[in-house]
C-alpha positions as protocol buffer text, in pm:
chain_id: "A"
residue {
  index: 1
  type: MET
  ca { x: 11831 y: 8810 z: 5748 }
}
residue {
  index: 2
  type: LYS
  ca { x: 11766 y: 8513 z: 5514 }
}
residue {
  index: 3
  type: LYS
  ca { x: 11451 y: 8399 z: 5340 }
}
residue {
  index: 4
  type: MET
  ca { x: 11370 y: 8118 z: 5096 }
}
residue {
  index: 5
  type: LYS
  ca { x: 11420 y: 8302 z: 4767 }
}
residue {
  index: 6
  type: GLY
  ca { x: 11464 y: 8647 z: 4618 }
}
residue {
  index: 7
  type: LEU
  ca { x: 11726 y: 8916 z: 4579 }
}
residue {
  index: 8
  type: LYS
  ca { x: 12048 y: 8964 z: 4773 }
}
residue {
  index: 9
  type: VAL
  ca { x: 12064 y: 9335 z: 4861 }
}
residue {
  index: 10
  type: LEU
  ca { x: 12351 y: 9537 z: 5007 }
}
residue {
  index: 11
  type: VAL
  ca { x: 12261 y: 9870 z: 5170 }
}
residue {
  index: 12
  type: PHE
  ca { x: 12541 y: 10123 z: 5220 }
}
residue {
  index: 13
  type: GLY
  ca { x: 12471 y: 10396 z: 5477 }
}
residue {
  index: 14
  type: SER
  ca { x: 12247 y: 10174 z: 5688 }
}
residue {
  index: 15
  type: SER
  ca { x: 12269 y: 10373 z: 6012 }
}
residue {
  index: 16
  type: GLY
  ca { x: 12125 y: 10702 z: 5885 }
}
residue {
  index: 17
  type: LEU
  ca { x: 11771 y: 10828 z: 5833 }
}
residue {
  index: 18
  type: VAL
  ca { x: 11718 y: 10642 z: 5503 }
}
residue {
  index: 19
  type: GLY
  ca { x: 11932 y: 10340 z: 5585 }
}
residue {
  index: 20
  type: SER
  ca { x: 11756 y: 10263 z: 5912 }
}
residue {
  index: 21
  type: SER
  ca { x: 11420 y: 10295 z: 5736 }
}
residue {
  index: 22
  type: LEU
  ca { x: 11536 y: 10060 z: 5459 }
}
residue {
  index: 23
  type: LYS
  ca { x: 11625 y: 9802 z: 5725 }
}
residue {
  index: 24
  type: ARG
  ca { x: 11270 y: 9822 z: 5863 }
}
residue {
  index: 25
  type: VAL
  ca { x: 11093 y: 9808 z: 5527 }
}
residue {
  index: 26
  type: LEU
  ca { x: 11315 y: 9580 z: 5318 }
}
residue {
  index: 27
  type: GLY
  ca { x: 11365 y: 9346 z: 5612 }
}
residue {
  index: 28
  type: ASN
  ca { x: 10998 y: 9250 z: 5575 }
}
residue {
  index: 29
  type: SER
  ca { x: 10995 y: 9223 z: 5194 }
}
residue {
  index: 30
  type: ASN
  ca { x: 10931 y: 8882 z: 5036 }
}
residue {
  index: 31
  type: LYS
  ca { x: 11124 y: 9005 z: 4731 }
}
residue {
  index: 32
  type: ILE
  ca { x: 11451 y: 8988 z: 4925 }
}
residue {
  index: 33
  type: SER
  ca { x: 11620 y: 8667 z: 5038 }
}
residue {
  index: 34
  type: GLU
  ca { x: 11915 y: 8833 z: 5210 }
}
residue {
  index: 35
  type: LEU
  ca { x: 11954 y: 9192 z: 5330 }
}
residue {
  index: 36
  type: ILE
  ca { x: 12309 y: 9297 z: 5417 }
}
residue {
  index: 37
  type: THR
  ca { x: 12346 y: 9634 z: 5586 }
}
residue {
  index: 38
  type: SER
  ca { x: 12671 y: 9827 z: 5598 }
}
residue {
  index: 39
  type: SER
  ca { x: 12772 y: 10140 z: 5786 }
}
residue {
  index: 40
  type: ARG
  ca { x: 13097 y: 10325 z: 5857 }
}
residue {
  index: 41
  type: LYS
  ca { x: 13154 y: 10080 z: 6145 }
}
residue {
  index: 42
  type: ASP
  ca { x: 13241 y: 9801 z: 5899 }
}
residue {
  index: 43
  type: THR
  ca { x: 13331 y: 9983 z: 5575 }
}
residue {
  index: 44
  type: ASN
  ca { x: 13498 y: 10320 z: 5521 }
}
residue {
  index: 45
  type: LEU
  ca { x: 13350 y: 10434 z: 5190 }
}
residue {
  index: 46
  type: PHE
  ca { x: 13619 y: 10703 z: 5163 }
}
residue {
  index: 47
  type: HIS
  ca { x: 13862 y: 10416 z: 5094 }
}
residue {
  index: 48
  type: ILE
  ca { x: 13832 y: 10249 z: 4755 }
}
residue {
  index: 49
  type: GLU
  ca { x: 13989 y: 9919 z: 4868 }
}
residue {
  index: 50
  type: GLU
  ca { x: 13752 y: 9880 z: 5165 }
}
residue {
  index: 51
  type: THR
  ca { x: 13458 y: 9953 z: 4935 }
}
residue {
  index: 52
  type: LYS
  ca { x: 13575 y: 9701 z: 4674 }
}
residue {
  index: 53
  type: ASN
  ca { x: 13636 y: 9437 z: 4939 }
}
residue {
  index: 54
  type: LYS
  ca { x: 13287 y: 9474 z: 5084 }
}
residue {
  index: 55
  type: ILE
  ca { x: 13120 y: 9438 z: 4744 }
}
residue {
  index: 56
  type: ASN
  ca { x: 13340 y: 9142 z: 4647 }
}
residue {
  index: 57
  type: GLU
  ca { x: 13269 y: 8974 z: 4979 }
}
residue {
  index: 58
  type: VAL
  ca { x: 12890 y: 9018 z: 4967 }
}
residue {
  index: 59
  type: LYS
  ca { x: 12836 y: 8964 z: 4590 }
}
residue {
  index: 60
  type: PRO
  ca { x: 12492 y: 9129 z: 4594 }
}
residue {
  index: 61
  type: ASN
  ca { x: 12231 y: 9140 z: 4318 }
}
residue {
  index: 62
  type: ILE
  ca { x: 12153 y: 9501 z: 4407 }
}
residue {
  index: 63
  type: ILE
  ca { x: 12340 y: 9778 z: 4588 }
}
residue {
  index: 64
  type: ILE
  ca { x: 12142 y: 10060 z: 4746 }
}
residue {
  index: 65
  type: ASN
  ca { x: 12359 y: 10365 z: 4812 }
}
residue {
  index: 66
  type: ALA
  ca { x: 12202 y: 10555 z: 5102 }
}
residue {
  index: 67
  type: ALA
  ca { x: 12540 y: 10681 z: 5230 }
}
residue {
  index: 68
  type: ALA
  ca { x: 12592 y: 11057 z: 5224 }
}
residue {
  index: 69
  type: ARG
  ca { x: 12690 y: 11360 z: 5423 }
}
residue {
  index: 70
  type: VAL
  ca { x: 12368 y: 11557 z: 5464 }
}
residue {
  index: 71
  type: GLY
  ca { x: 12245 y: 11867 z: 5644 }
}
residue {
  index: 72
  type: GLY
  ca { x: 12022 y: 12171 z: 5625 }
}
residue {
  index: 73
  type: ILE
  ca { x: 12080 y: 12517 z: 5479 }
}
residue {
  index: 74
  type: HIS
  ca { x: 12324 y: 12622 z: 5753 }
}
residue {
  index: 75
  type: ALA
  ca { x: 12536 y: 12307 z: 5728 }
}
residue {
  index: 76
  type: ASN
  ca { x: 12539 y: 12305 z: 5347 }
}
residue {
  index: 77
  type: ASN
  ca { x: 12640 y: 12668 z: 5328 }
}
residue {
  index: 78
  type: THR
  ca { x: 12900 y: 12648 z: 5609 }
}
residue {
  index: 79
  type: TYR
  ca { x: 13077 y: 12320 z: 5527 }
}
residue {
  index: 80
  type: ARG
  ca { x: 13075 y: 12357 z: 5150 }
}
residue {
  index: 81
  type: THR
  ca { x: 13410 y: 12186 z: 5093 }
}
residue {
  index: 82
  type: GLU
  ca { x: 13327 y: 11885 z: 5311 }
}
residue {
  index: 83
  type: PHE
  ca { x: 12988 y: 11841 z: 5146 }
}
residue {
  index: 84
  type: ILE
  ca { x: 13124 y: 11818 z: 4792 }
}
residue {
  index: 85
  type: LEU
  ca { x: 13440 y: 11619 z: 4876 }
}
residue {
  index: 86
  type: GLU
  ca { x: 13284 y: 11361 z: 5105 }
}
residue {
  index: 87
  type: ASN
  ca { x: 12984 y: 11293 z: 4883 }
}
residue {
  index: 88
  type: LEU
  ca { x: 13202 y: 11270 z: 4573 }
}
residue {
  index: 89
  type: LYS
  ca { x: 13433 y: 11020 z: 4745 }
}
residue {
  index: 90
  type: ILE
  ca { x: 13144 y: 10797 z: 4852 }
}
residue {
  index: 91
  type: ASN
  ca { x: 12982 y: 10794 z: 4509 }
}
residue {
  index: 92
  type: MET
  ca { x: 13306 y: 10753 z: 4316 }
}
residue {
  index: 93
  type: ASN
  ca { x: 13429 y: 10464 z: 4527 }
}
residue {
  index: 94
  type: ILE
  ca { x: 13103 y: 10269 z: 4509 }
}
residue {
  index: 95
  type: LEU
  ca { x: 13057 y: 10320 z: 4135 }
}
residue {
  index: 96
  type: GLU
  ca { x: 13420 y: 10250 z: 4051 }
}
residue {
  index: 97
  type: SER
  ca { x: 13409 y: 9934 z: 4263 }
}
residue {
  index: 98
  type: VAL
  ca { x: 13124 y: 9786 z: 4058 }
}
residue {
  index: 99
  type: ILE
  ca { x: 13292 y: 9833 z: 3718 }
}
residue {
  index: 100
  type: PRO
  ca { x: 13398 y: 9463 z: 3707 }
}
residue {
  index: 101
  type: HIS
  ca { x: 13040 y: 9359 z: 3805 }
}
residue {
  index: 102
  type: PRO
  ca { x: 12794 y: 9476 z: 3535 }
}
residue {
  index: 103
  type: ASP
  ca { x: 12540 y: 9224 z: 3669 }
}
residue {
  index: 104
  type: ILE
  ca { x: 12505 y: 9422 z: 3996 }
}
residue {
  index: 105
  type: LYS
  ca { x: 12219 y: 9671 z: 3976 }
}
residue {
  index: 106
  type: ILE
  ca { x: 12254 y: 9998 z: 4168 }
}
residue {
  index: 107
  type: ILE
  ca { x: 11992 y: 10219 z: 4329 }
}
residue {
  index: 108
  type: ASN
  ca { x: 12155 y: 10553 z: 4405 }
}
residue {
  index: 109
  type: LEU
  ca { x: 11986 y: 10796 z: 4644 }
}
residue {
  index: 110
  type: GLY
  ca { x: 12010 y: 11159 z: 4540 }
}
residue {
  index: 111
  type: SER
  ca { x: 11815 y: 11470 z: 4632 }
}
residue {
  index: 112
  type: SER
  ca { x: 11571 y: 11708 z: 4468 }
}
residue {
  index: 113
  type: CYS
  ca { x: 11826 y: 11987 z: 4531 }
}
residue {
  index: 114
  type: ILE
  ca { x: 11996 y: 11874 z: 4206 }
}
residue {
  index: 115
  type: TYR
  ca { x: 11737 y: 12076 z: 4014 }
}
residue {
  index: 116
  type: PRO
  ca { x: 11790 y: 12440 z: 3911 }
}
residue {
  index: 117
  type: LEU
  ca { x: 11688 y: 12719 z: 4147 }
}
residue {
  index: 118
  type: ASN
  ca { x: 11440 y: 12866 z: 3899 }
}
residue {
  index: 119
  type: ALA
  ca { x: 11296 y: 12541 z: 3765 }
}
residue {
  index: 120
  type: GLU
  ca { x: 10919 y: 12569 z: 3729 }
}
residue {
  index: 121
  type: SER
  ca { x: 10721 y: 12368 z: 3983 }
}
residue {
  index: 122
  type: PRO
  ca { x: 10633 y: 12087 z: 3973 }
}
residue {
  index: 123
  type: ILE
  ca { x: 10992 y: 12003 z: 3875 }
}
residue {
  index: 124
  type: LYS
  ca { x: 11028 y: 11723 z: 3619 }
}
residue {
  index: 125
  type: GLU
  ca { x: 11319 y: 11483 z: 3576 }
}
residue {
  index: 126
  type: SER
  ca { x: 11389 y: 11648 z: 3239 }
}
residue {
  index: 127
  type: ASP
  ca { x: 11474 y: 11975 z: 3422 }
}
residue {
  index: 128
  type: ILE
  ca { x: 11809 y: 11832 z: 3533 }
}
residue {
  index: 129
  type: MET
  ca { x: 12105 y: 12058 z: 3445 }
}
residue {
  index: 130
  type: THR
  ca { x: 11890 y: 12322 z: 3273 }
}
residue {
  index: 131
  type: GLY
  ca { x: 11984 y: 12614 z: 3499 }
}
residue {
  index: 132
  type: VAL
  ca { x: 12178 y: 12758 z: 3793 }
}
residue {
  index: 133
  type: LEU
  ca { x: 12167 y: 12568 z: 4123 }
}
residue {
  index: 134
  type: GLU
  ca { x: 12041 y: 12710 z: 4452 }
}
residue {
  index: 135
  type: PRO
  ca { x: 12361 y: 12873 z: 4590 }
}
residue {
  index: 136
  type: THR
  ca { x: 12340 y: 12762 z: 4955 }
}
residue {
  index: 137
  type: ASN
  ca { x: 12366 y: 12391 z: 4868 }
}
residue {
  index: 138
  type: SER
  ca { x: 12534 y: 12391 z: 4526 }
}
residue {
  index: 139
  type: PRO
  ca { x: 12842 y: 12187 z: 4638 }
}
residue {
  index: 140
  type: TYR
  ca { x: 12619 y: 11905 z: 4766 }
}
residue {
  index: 141
  type: SER
  ca { x: 12406 y: 11927 z: 4452 }
}
residue {
  index: 142
  type: MET
  ca { x: 12712 y: 11905 z: 4227 }
}
residue {
  index: 143
  type: ALA
  ca { x: 12826 y: 11588 z: 4404 }
}
residue {
  index: 144
  type: LYS
  ca { x: 12484 y: 11431 z: 4349 }
}
residue {
  index: 145
  type: LEU
  ca { x: 12476 y: 11542 z: 3984 }
}
residue {
  index: 146
  type: SER
  ca { x: 12819 y: 11389 z: 3935 }
}
residue {
  index: 147
  type: ALA
  ca { x: 12691 y: 11056 z: 4068 }
}
residue {
  index: 148
  type: ILE
  ca { x: 12412 y: 11059 z: 3808 }
}
residue {
  index: 149
  type: GLU
  ca { x: 12660 y: 11131 z: 3529 }
}
residue {
  index: 150
  type: MET
  ca { x: 12895 y: 10856 z: 3657 }
}
residue {
  index: 151
  type: GLY
  ca { x: 12606 y: 10610 z: 3655 }
}
residue {
  index: 152
  type: ARG
  ca { x: 12518 y: 10704 z: 3298 }
}
residue {
  index: 153
  type: ALA
  ca { x: 12881 y: 10660 z: 3196 }
}
residue {
  index: 154
  type: LEU
  ca { x: 12887 y: 10311 z: 3352 }
}
residue {
  index: 155
  type: ASN
  ca { x: 12567 y: 10220 z: 3171 }
}
residue {
  index: 156
  type: SER
  ca { x: 12694 y: 10344 z: 2835 }
}
residue {
  index: 157
  type: GLN
  ca { x: 13042 y: 10195 z: 2860 }
}
residue {
  index: 158
  type: TYR
  ca { x: 12996 y: 9878 z: 3065 }
}
residue {
  index: 159
  type: GLY
  ca { x: 12622 y: 9805 z: 3062 }
}
residue {
  index: 160
  type: HIS
  ca { x: 12543 y: 9866 z: 3430 }
}
residue {
  index: 161
  type: LYS
  ca { x: 12186 y: 9937 z: 3536 }
}
residue {
  index: 162
  type: VAL
  ca { x: 12185 y: 10240 z: 3767 }
}
residue {
  index: 163
  type: LEU
  ca { x: 11861 y: 10392 z: 3896 }
}
residue {
  index: 164
  type: ASN
  ca { x: 11891 y: 10738 z: 4054 }
}
residue {
  index: 165
  type: LEU
  ca { x: 11610 y: 10829 z: 4291 }
}
residue {
  index: 166
  type: MET
  ca { x: 11553 y: 11196 z: 4372 }
}
residue {
  index: 167
  type: PRO
  ca { x: 11339 y: 11220 z: 4685 }
}
residue {
  index: 168
  type: THR
  ca { x: 11196 y: 11547 z: 4803 }
}
residue {
  index: 169
  type: ASN
  ca { x: 11276 y: 11672 z: 5157 }
}
residue {
  index: 170
  type: LEU
  ca { x: 11285 y: 11367 z: 5383 }
}
residue {
  index: 171
  type: TYR
  ca { x: 11206 y: 11339 z: 5754 }
}
residue {
  index: 172
  type: GLY
  ca { x: 11127 y: 11071 z: 6008 }
}
residue {
  index: 173
  type: PRO
  ca { x: 11265 y: 10857 z: 6291 }
}
residue {
  index: 174
  type: ASN
  ca { x: 11644 y: 10840 z: 6327 }
}
residue {
  index: 175
  type: ASP
  ca { x: 11693 y: 11175 z: 6152 }
}
residue {
  index: 176
  type: TYR
  ca { x: 11975 y: 11407 z: 6262 }
}
residue {
  index: 177
  type: PHE
  ca { x: 11824 y: 11633 z: 6529 }
}
residue {
  index: 178
  type: ALA
  ca { x: 12045 y: 11927 z: 6624 }
}
residue {
  index: 179
  type: GLU
  ca { x: 12051 y: 12299 z: 6698 }
}
residue {
  index: 180
  type: GLU
  ca { x: 12188 y: 12431 z: 6366 }
}
residue {
  index: 181
  type: ASN
  ca { x: 12305 y: 12167 z: 6118 }
}
residue {
  index: 182
  type: SER
  ca { x: 11983 y: 11969 z: 6073 }
}
residue {
  index: 183
  type: HIS
  ca { x: 11727 y: 11980 z: 5795 }
}
residue {
  index: 184
  type: VAL
  ca { x: 11422 y: 12195 z: 5860 }
}
residue {
  index: 185
  type: ILE
  ca { x: 11190 y: 11942 z: 6031 }
}
residue {
  index: 186
  type: PRO
  ca { x: 11437 y: 11774 z: 6269 }
}
residue {
  index: 187
  type: GLY
  ca { x: 11599 y: 12110 z: 6343 }
}
residue {
  index: 188
  type: MET
  ca { x: 11264 y: 12268 z: 6424 }
}
residue {
  index: 189
  type: ILE
  ca { x: 11158 y: 11971 z: 6638 }
}
residue {
  index: 190
  type: TYR
  ca { x: 11484 y: 11976 z: 6834 }
}
residue {
  index: 191
  type: ARG
  ca { x: 11480 y: 12350 z: 6901 }
}
residue {
  index: 192
  type: MET
  ca { x: 11107 y: 12378 z: 6975 }
}
residue {
  index: 193
  type: HIS
  ca { x: 11119 y: 12081 z: 7214 }
}
residue {
  index: 194
  type: LYS
  ca { x: 11420 y: 12235 z: 7387 }
}
residue {
  index: 195
  type: ASN
  ca { x: 11240 y: 12572 z: 7417 }
}
residue {
  index: 196
  type: LYS
  ca { x: 10943 y: 12393 z: 7570 }
}
residue {
  index: 197
  type: LYS
  ca { x: 11159 y: 12210 z: 7826 }
}
residue {
  index: 198
  type: ASN
  ca { x: 11339 y: 12535 z: 7915 }
}
residue {
  index: 199
  type: LYS
  ca { x: 11006 y: 12722 z: 7930 }
}
residue {
  index: 200
  type: GLU
  ca { x: 11126 y: 12986 z: 7684 }
}
residue {
  index: 201
  type: GLY
  ca { x: 10859 y: 13227 z: 7566 }
}
residue {
  index: 202
  type: ALA
  ca { x: 10944 y: 13253 z: 7196 }
}
residue {
  index: 203
  type: PHE
  ca { x: 11064 y: 13031 z: 6913 }
}
residue {
  index: 204
  type: SER
  ca { x: 11268 y: 13181 z: 6629 }
}
residue {
  index: 205
  type: ILE
  ca { x: 11219 y: 13044 z: 6276 }
}
residue {
  index: 206
  type: TRP
  ca { x: 11483 y: 13098 z: 6010 }
}
residue {
  index: 207
  type: GLY
  ca { x: 11368 y: 13323 z: 5726 }
}
residue {
  index: 208
  type: THR
  ca { x: 11025 y: 13465 z: 5653 }
}
residue {
  index: 209
  type: GLY
  ca { x: 10829 y: 13142 z: 5687 }
}
residue {
  index: 210
  type: ASP
  ca { x: 10687 y: 13195 z: 5336 }
}
residue {
  index: 211
  type: PRO
  ca { x: 10876 y: 12934 z: 5130 }
}
residue {
  index: 212
  type: LEU
  ca { x: 10673 y: 12632 z: 5021 }
}
residue {
  index: 213
  type: ARG
  ca { x: 10822 y: 12287 z: 5071 }
}
residue {
  index: 214
  type: GLU
  ca { x: 10725 y: 11931 z: 4989 }
}
residue {
  index: 215
  type: PHE
  ca { x: 10811 y: 11672 z: 5253 }
}
residue {
  index: 216
  type: LEU
  ca { x: 10820 y: 11293 z: 5234 }
}
residue {
  index: 217
  type: PHE
  ca { x: 10808 y: 11057 z: 5531 }
}
residue {
  index: 218
  type: VAL
  ca { x: 11118 y: 10838 z: 5505 }
}
residue {
  index: 219
  type: ASP
  ca { x: 10933 y: 10504 z: 5519 }
}
residue {
  index: 220
  type: ASP
  ca { x: 10740 y: 10611 z: 5208 }
}
residue {
  index: 221
  type: LEU
  ca { x: 11074 y: 10645 z: 5025 }
}
residue {
  index: 222
  type: SER
  ca { x: 11178 y: 10298 z: 5146 }
}
residue {
  index: 223
  type: GLU
  ca { x: 10847 y: 10156 z: 5027 }
}
residue {
  index: 224
  type: SER
  ca { x: 10905 y: 10313 z: 4684 }
}
residue {
  index: 225
  type: ILE
  ca { x: 11241 y: 10134 z: 4672 }
}
residue {
  index: 226
  type: GLU
  ca { x: 11077 y: 9805 z: 4772 }
}
residue {
  index: 227
  type: PHE
  ca { x: 10822 y: 9867 z: 4495 }
}
residue {
  index: 228
  type: LEU
  ca { x: 11093 y: 9934 z: 4233 }
}
residue {
  index: 229
  type: ILE
  ca { x: 11350 y: 9677 z: 4335 }
}
residue {
  index: 230
  type: ASP
  ca { x: 11226 y: 9394 z: 4110 }
}
residue {
  index: 231
  type: LYS
  ca { x: 11081 y: 9609 z: 3832 }
}
residue {
  index: 232
  type: LYS
  ca { x: 11227 y: 9665 z: 3487 }
}
residue {
  index: 233
  type: TRP
  ca { x: 11389 y: 10008 z: 3506 }
}
residue {
  index: 234
  type: GLU
  ca { x: 11284 y: 10206 z: 3201 }
}
residue {
  index: 235
  type: PHE
  ca { x: 11425 y: 10530 z: 3344 }
}
residue {
  index: 236
  type: ASP
  ca { x: 11756 y: 10608 z: 3514 }
}
residue {
  index: 237
  type: LEU
  ca { x: 11616 y: 10908 z: 3705 }
}
residue {
  index: 238
  type: LEU
  ca { x: 11295 y: 10911 z: 3908 }
}
residue {
  index: 239
  type: ASN
  ca { x: 11146 y: 11175 z: 4137 }
}
residue {
  index: 240
  type: ILE
  ca { x: 10999 y: 11044 z: 4463 }
}
residue {
  index: 241
  type: GLY
  ca { x: 10764 y: 11293 z: 4626 }
}
residue {
  index: 242
  type: SER
  ca { x: 10443 y: 11322 z: 4828 }
}
residue {
  index: 243
  type: GLY
  ca { x: 10279 y: 11585 z: 4606 }
}
residue {
  index: 244
  type: GLU
  ca { x: 10185 y: 11773 z: 4925 }
}
residue {
  index: 245
  type: GLU
  ca { x: 10311 y: 12131 z: 4978 }
}
residue {
  index: 246
  type: ILE
  ca { x: 10326 y: 12327 z: 5302 }
}
residue {
  index: 247
  type: SER
  ca { x: 10476 y: 12665 z: 5395 }
}
residue {
  index: 248
  type: ILE
  ca { x: 10745 y: 12678 z: 5662 }
}
residue {
  index: 249
  type: LYS
  ca { x: 10509 y: 12896 z: 5864 }
}
residue {
  index: 250
  type: ASP
  ca { x: 10227 y: 12638 z: 5852 }
}
residue {
  index: 251
  type: LEU
  ca { x: 10476 y: 12362 z: 5929 }
}
residue {
  index: 252
  type: ALA
  ca { x: 10583 y: 12550 z: 6243 }
}
residue {
  index: 253
  type: VAL
  ca { x: 10219 y: 12591 z: 6349 }
}
residue {
  index: 254
  type: LYS
  ca { x: 10157 y: 12216 z: 6310 }
}
residue {
  index: 255
  type: LEU
  ca { x: 10469 y: 12131 z: 6510 }
}
residue {
  index: 256
  type: LYS
  ca { x: 10375 y: 12381 z: 6779 }
}
residue {
  index: 257
  type: LYS
  ca { x: 10049 y: 12192 z: 6829 }
}
residue {
  index: 258
  type: ILE
  ca { x: 10209 y: 11844 z: 6819 }
}
residue {
  index: 259
  type: ILE
  ca { x: 10488 y: 11944 z: 7061 }
}
residue {
  index: 260
  type: SER
  ca { x: 10245 y: 12141 z: 7282 }
}
residue {
  index: 261
  type: PHE
  ca { x: 10472 y: 12444 z: 7274 }
}
residue {
  index: 262
  type: GLU
  ca { x: 10291 y: 12748 z: 7412 }
}
residue {
  index: 263
  type: GLY
  ca { x: 10539 y: 13021 z: 7320 }
}
residue {
  index: 264
  type: GLU
  ca { x: 10527 y: 13275 z: 7037 }
}
residue {
  index: 265
  type: LEU
  ca { x: 10652 y: 13197 z: 6685 }
}
residue {
  index: 266
  type: GLN
  ca { x: 10893 y: 13461 z: 6553 }
}
residue {
  index: 267
  type: TYR
  ca { x: 11067 y: 13492 z: 6215 }
}
residue {
  index: 268
  type: ASP
  ca { x: 11434 y: 13579 z: 6169 }
}
residue {
  index: 269
  type: ASN
  ca { x: 11461 y: 13761 z: 5836 }
}
residue {
  index: 270
  type: THR
  ca { x: 11841 y: 13773 z: 5863 }
}
residue {
  index: 271
  type: LYS
  ca { x: 11854 y: 13397 z: 5791 }
}
residue {
  index: 272
  type: PRO
  ca { x: 11821 y: 13268 z: 5432 }
}
residue {
  index: 273
  type: ASP
  ca { x: 11493 y: 13128 z: 5300 }
}
residue {
  index: 274
  type: GLY
  ca { x: 11657 y: 12915 z: 5032 }
}
residue {
  index: 275
  type: ASN
  ca { x: 11446 y: 12823 z: 4732 }
}
residue {
  index: 276
  type: PRO
  ca { x: 11105 y: 13002 z: 4752 }
}
residue {
  index: 277
  type: ARG
  ca { x: 10918 y: 12696 z: 4625 }
}
residue {
  index: 278
  type: LYS
  ca { x: 11021 y: 12340 z: 4547 }
}
residue {
  index: 279
  type: LEU
  ca { x: 10763 y: 12081 z: 4444 }
}
residue {
  index: 280
  type: ILE
  ca { x: 10876 y: 11786 z: 4235 }
}
residue {
  index: 281
  type: ASP
  ca { x: 10672 y: 11606 z: 3971 }
}
residue {
  index: 282
  type: SER
  ca { x: 10635 y: 11238 z: 4070 }
}
residue {
  index: 283
  type: LYS
  ca { x: 10415 y: 11149 z: 3774 }
}
residue {
  index: 284
  type: LEU
  ca { x: 10652 y: 10884 z: 3635 }
}
residue {
  index: 285
  type: ILE
  ca { x: 10659 y: 10666 z: 3946 }
}
residue {
  index: 286
  type: ASN
  ca { x: 10292 y: 10736 z: 4021 }
}
residue {
  index: 287
  type: GLU
  ca { x: 10200 y: 10602 z: 3677 }
}
residue {
  index: 288
  type: MET
  ca { x: 10403 y: 10289 z: 3755 }
}
residue {
  index: 289
  type: GLY
  ca { x: 10169 y: 10225 z: 4048 }
}
residue {
  index: 290
  type: TRP
  ca { x: 10336 y: 10379 z: 4355 }
}
residue {
  index: 291
  type: LYS
  ca { x: 10214 y: 10674 z: 4561 }
}
residue {
  index: 292
  type: SER
  ca { x: 10314 y: 10799 z: 4904 }
}
residue {
  index: 293
  type: LYS
  ca { x: 10066 y: 10719 z: 5179 }
}
residue {
  index: 294
  type: THR
  ca { x: 10180 y: 10918 z: 5486 }
}
residue {
  index: 295
  type: ASN
  ca { x: 10040 y: 11270 z: 5513 }
}
residue {
  index: 296
  type: ILE
  ca { x: 10239 y: 11544 z: 5684 }
}
residue {
  index: 297
  type: GLU
  ca { x: 10029 y: 11540 z: 6002 }
}
residue {
  index: 298
  type: THR
  ca { x: 10074 y: 11166 z: 6056 }
}
residue {
  index: 299
  type: GLY
  ca { x: 10442 y: 11176 z: 5964 }
}
residue {
  index: 300
  type: LEU
  ca { x: 10518 y: 11461 z: 6205 }
}
residue {
  index: 301
  type: LYS
  ca { x: 10341 y: 11285 z: 6491 }
}
residue {
  index: 302
  type: LYS
  ca { x: 10536 y: 10961 z: 6429 }
}
residue {
  index: 303
  type: THR
  ca { x: 10862 y: 11155 z: 6408 }
}
residue {
  index: 304
  type: TYR
  ca { x: 10803 y: 11350 z: 6729 }
}
residue {
  index: 305
  type: THR
  ca { x: 10695 y: 11036 z: 6917 }
}
residue {
  index: 306
  type: TRP
  ca { x: 11025 y: 10870 z: 6818 }
}
residue {
  index: 307
  type: PHE
  ca { x: 11219 y: 11186 z: 6906 }
}
residue {
  index: 308
  type: GLU
  ca { x: 11067 y: 11211 z: 7255 }
}
residue {
  index: 309
  type: LYS
  ca { x: 11156 y: 10848 z: 7330 }
}
residue {
  index: 310
  type: ASN
  ca { x: 11516 y: 10900 z: 7216 }
}
residue {
  index: 311
  type: TYR
  ca { x: 11575 y: 11260 z: 7326 }
}
residue {
  index: 312
  type: ASP
  ca { x: 11822 y: 11185 z: 7604 }
}
residue {
  index: 313
  type: LYS
  ca { x: 12046 y: 10990 z: 7361 }
}
residue {
  index: 314
  type: LEU
  ca { x: 12033 y: 11266 z: 7101 }
}
residue {
  index: 315
  type: ARG
  ca { x: 12166 y: 11556 z: 7312 }
}
residue {
  index: 316
  type: ILE
  ca { x: 12475 y: 11714 z: 7155 }
}
């Protein structure tokens, strides 16, 4: 996609939840003259030479790293080795590949799970590496923390500009909807929709339903990136959140209404709750002039509408 003037942007991980949203949002930005999207179909980010070749071929002004192996509590806790190894490989290969190109700016997508388990909410950027990580997703968190440290090393030694964005829990169209390995919203949508179709009388929710979570509609994250892409980066770490908290129990009630599921909601206390509360402090980016605009009700309706249209293609 070419326009008259602006930035040349390369997006890695363009087929996932964030990447597909970036294509929608950045594709309409007058700040960008050329948007190049890359997925595993054209570049294997586990291979350093393929990664280098892609960057050398495109010669972008900015790289956005949206590539990652992601999943919910079950997936993170079950595939601990894969989560740390695969995410480390992706981040290492991209950041090592740009060493000869200090003029290329990098926006690296992380996760609010990098923060300590017992960090006081709302969690500030300064809370990074001040305590023990939440145990169910610590391998994934360590990979993301390593990417931040690698970016800081590149900046100190070679002069690269690396901006690490830490979004809160994301959801939206093109998420990974599955029985067990999804994040909470797509997992709940998939299972509740399936229960409705099968006319099952009850829906089981992992844990007590008490934990509080902050969710961000994925297009809001993409719009924050579009907002930041031509700004002077005074920070190398920014939280991106909605500022809106909801309990898992209240989330389930909202989805029950949106999906028109008539069964009973039950809670499985044998499953882990994870962190009891996780709200991030987005004051820094809010003071720069950006705020999220999609409330949870609107975001859930948009997500379920997309899911219903694509359900037959998503069956696994």
